[in-house]
Amino acid sequence: MVPFFRFKYDADCEVFLRVLTKELDESVYWDRQQTMTNFVRELQKLDKREHLTITGELPKHRVTQALKDMFPLKTRARMAKIKRSLKKEASYEKGKDIEYARLFAEDENFNQGPFAEMILDQLVAERDEYLEDLKAALKDVSRSSDDEDPELTAEEIDIALRWMDPGKSGLGRQTYLCRGFDVSKDEIVGMMKHTIKASEFMVNLSHGVVKTSSKRDEMNVVSLESLTCMIPRESVPEGPSPPEGMMDKMVLGEEDESEQQHLEVLRDFHAPDTPENSDDEKQ
């Protein structure tokens, strides 16, 4: 294992080491690999469309468009860093295509170039950022300023997820709740009043694939107070159905119109997923 510690600065080595030490599930490593494979395939598809065969080269604007299409939820700052890395590494001449195949090539130490490493590094950073945001949201939802490790119900955790990741589908949130509580999807439906320590939930959740479904730059997040007030603390339903009258309140517009688009109720646990959110089911 010593070689992995030597190359811990490398994003792939760091993740693989965390898999070996049981800190992460293998799915996290393979999800990263699949992300890069999908990106290369997308470039090859554009290449074939452009040249009628795969040449390994594409105009710069095609590569940058593929980046935006492949990573639509990246912040503007992170996307700008990737583009700068691409420009620096490609060192293309004006009017000349980028040899995209070379961007993903590995050297004798199995290292990829700055562009590919930047994407991998950002995947790690985005994952860690998501977990830190959720940890803070759990503490806020618990309304416990003194307890550093509050105990929360499944419903409160669902509220925290809706608050900090408003684009996450009901099925996506359910997947995270199941992993955090270490139960099946059938079991979680009747466990919305069950409690768990925030630290235990976070450890369980962080073992698997974790990613955002919302773009930070464009989020119009509903206030935490609006979400926590929607469900009476003493009358939390056992199943996925909302309290009586909740849907009427939303329809009658008692909440601000800009917030209504983010207010989901527990029944959407079983609502059909939209294509852009279907990846959560696989995690």
JSON list of N, CA, C and O in Angstrom, two decimals, residues 29 125 157 173 214:
[
{"chain": "A", "resi": 29, "resn": "TYR", "atom": "N", "xyz": [-15.24, 4.88, -6.97]},
{"chain": "A", "resi": 29, "resn": "TYR", "atom": "CA", "xyz": [-14.12, 4.82, -7.92]},
{"chain": "A", "resi": 29, "resn": "TYR", "atom": "C", "xyz": [-14.63, 4.58, -9.34]},
{"chain": "A", "resi": 29, "resn": "TYR", "atom": "O", "xyz": [-14.24, 5.28, -10.28]},
{"chain": "A", "resi": 125, "resn": "ALA", "atom": "N", "xyz": [-13.47, 17.39, -5.14]},
{"chain": "A", "resi": 125, "resn": "ALA", "atom": "CA", "xyz": [-13.81, 18.63, -4.43]},
{"chain": "A", "resi": 125, "resn": "ALA", "atom": "C", "xyz": [-15.33, 18.82, -4.34]},
{"chain": "A", "resi": 125, "resn": "ALA", "atom": "O", "xyz": [-15.86, 19.23, -3.29]},
{"chain": "A", "resi": 157, "resn": "ILE", "atom": "N", "xyz": [-34.05, 14.98, 7.86]},
{"chain": "A", "resi": 157, "resn": "ILE", "atom": "CA", "xyz": [-32.94, 14.84, 6.92]},
{"chain": "A", "resi": 157, "resn": "ILE", "atom": "C", "xyz": [-33.42, 15.10, 5.49]},
{"chain": "A", "resi": 157, "resn": "ILE", "atom": "O", "xyz": [-32.73, 15.72, 4.68]},
{"chain": "A", "resi": 173, "resn": "ARG", "atom": "N", "xyz": [-33.49, 11.60, -3.24]},
{"chain": "A", "resi": 173, "resn": "ARG", "atom": "CA", "xyz": [-33.44, 11.80, -1.80]},
{"chain": "A", "resi": 173, "resn": "ARG", "atom": "C", "xyz": [-33.72, 10.50, -1.07]},
{"chain": "A", "resi": 173, "resn": "ARG", "atom": "O", "xyz": [-33.10, 10.20, -0.05]},
{"chain": "A", "resi": 214, "resn": "SER", "atom": "N", "xyz": [-28.14, 20.12, -8.34]},
{"chain": "A", "resi": 214, "resn": "SER", "atom": "CA", "xyz": [-28.44, 21.54, -8.45]},
{"chain": "A", "resi": 214, "resn": "SER", "atom": "C", "xyz": [-27.18, 22.32, -8.80]},
{"chain": "A", "resi": 214, "resn": "SER", "atom": "O", "xyz": [-26.10, 21.98, -8.34]}
]
